């Protein structure tokens, strides 16, 4: 009877877990799989796979990813083993063990989006550590930077897995081995390594796929060492998003998971269960303690030193050139009126993610580690764990954007929470499974013979013994929900933004001081949470049963209260007009002040995105998009209208100088220019370039940063100038020489060249002119040159989303207000006249404004992308 009840309860848990993953993992993956076979005419085709496999550099990038991910995973697992062994098998002071345990997980308390910035500002040419030691220790762009970033990124996860399992190894077998006369190495391998083989393999797999699927670190320090994640990003969210070929790339990224499933299945037999864990005193060995304690200290010092710069940069006026102490940057962040709401959203999402995630992973682990279900049934959960580990967060976000667009889940906190629970399932599941597997296998049988039900046994016996791990899982989910951004950026709405999406906005505006301040806010929040969770984990035995019941009751009440709040605020519709924009900070401020001064204060929400992210949302969501108004690069609006027919014809006269489609009108025209760091130019005695063609001069080798047109439309300004002045053939050769000079500084982000010019990483960049003008006015060692080829421009325009009967008339009014009453403010930053009767202050005008003779369309962009690809091939010869 007891066994039957147990099987029913276990099967019920299994059904719930698999149903959740069927809806929120398998269906989205199948949607991407089907999309990967969609041809241009909506038919079934292998063309997307052929295109990806034959495209420039895909196989090379795939190979690079395998190499760097494997190297990082091996190093990380070895370092994690070193730290875990120091804690569990040495007699170093208890306080030092506590420090190692806490310090090892510090990197995971920070958003990964800041890792690349921290490496650049620590080990770059003007970095903190570089300045402290007097020279640059190593080249940070390429393999070295990726290896450092990946090891720091994955070390906390690996440490948690290895250390958690090592605690459950019965140390009495080391004594037995020594009594039998085994050599120290034999004892070590038989009693420590062998019981850990399954966990070490799981750590390798976990770290491998975290590296294999990460985009943030390669985007900052990848340089010329292309990896498959950047290929995926360029396909999904490049200057011309292509979800079909992007889906094909995502599917091919799953190939390594097939091998890892077989590997983990094979190593499962090495997992060892102990009937009980013996508490024995570790043998004294001073040399061992000094070696392992010292090595662990050096590892943690190397890891944590990378993040020192996060504390330093926000507290000086302008790093590294104006080093005066200031609180201004900190105050500016907290003066943002939207920050409190965003921070509250983050806390709410983190708590509910932790609660739901802990329940889900515990239930899943019980079915695999504490049940007698058939092996094939258990393998379903194991495969789910591996799949969640292999899917990039960016792909999950895009899949959810495609699947749940137009449903009640769209733009809610609920979909963010579900996404986090699914995305981060693998590590918590392995943590709990490994703990449960190490416990006495006969507990349930003994309890059944004594008349207890399976559920009572789980609650009274298994759960208390697993409580430390459960709290670690709760902490893991909370922390990761606070720091994640890759998937959230696509599914968060204007009312459901979290703090990491705020950091993404600031990255777009190149505001590193504010980025580091918000990163510290996340760090301190996560540290406080870890202290709270740690208290309950270590002191739970001291809590009397009555107090424990009260604590559980309070937790349930908090969950219900938060759920009620979630239901009430998760992206509900309101009368406010939502404006999505890719505009710069200056343009947003100009639009805000114009609307406020004309009676629209409190009637709108402005949410900014990077150009690629917003372009992806437009093409994926169409009229289901949350926005009522959109400002965006004009050719993107053309493409979105062609594919989705999502914008209304404007109902007001614009008076634009040039002819534009009836559904949008320009708000700004942004020009390209050569950007200079005057101090780096002087230090290296570099001549000032006067033209874009000058950048092909070998004298500038290693000193230039430009943008890749495959991933950013900003590079189009450079291509326009070259093609219009020199023709396609000569332009290709000039661009090839520029790419050679740029080396690892061919960037995927339009703002990246300016970031590197500001940071002193390069002397020269090519980017948006108005940003350099502002930096120069702020006193930074930044200047600009208007190239003799001309300052070519791209327009950004405003459009009103057509939502049928649900369209808001106020949106059209606001669009008219911005155009007819806001242009004067906008021209302070973007001086080019684009409407009848406008003039510009000659002090702000570029020396040689030019317009490309052909209409800027997606087809023309594709032609110029091919010129860029040909130039890359020439540069590699």
PDB file of C-alpha atoms in Angstrom, residues 102 196 200 224 242 386 463 530 640 660 715:
ATOM      1  CA  UNK A 102      31.638  33.163   0.560  1.00  0.00           C
ATOM      2  CA  UNK A 196      33.085  12.912  -7.345  1.00  0.00           C
ATOM      3  CA  UNK A 200      32.986  16.714 -11.844  1.00  0.00           C
ATOM      4  CA  UNK A 224      39.025  38.518 -33.562  1.00  0.00           C
ATOM      5  CA  UNK A 242      16.843  36.904 -39.592  1.00  0.00           C
ATOM      6  CA  UNK A 386      20.798  19.189 -20.107  1.00  0.00           C
ATOM      7  CA  UNK A 463      13.735  17.591   3.634  1.00  0.00           C
ATOM      8  CA  UNK A 530      23.012  35.495   0.959  1.00  0.00           C
ATOM      9  CA  UNK A 640       8.732  46.101 -39.994  1.00  0.00           C
ATOM     10  CA  UNK A 660       9.099  59.776 -46.518  1.00  0.00           C
ATOM     11  CA  UNK A 715      28.879  51.032 -39.587  1.00  0.00           C
TER      12      UNK A 715
END
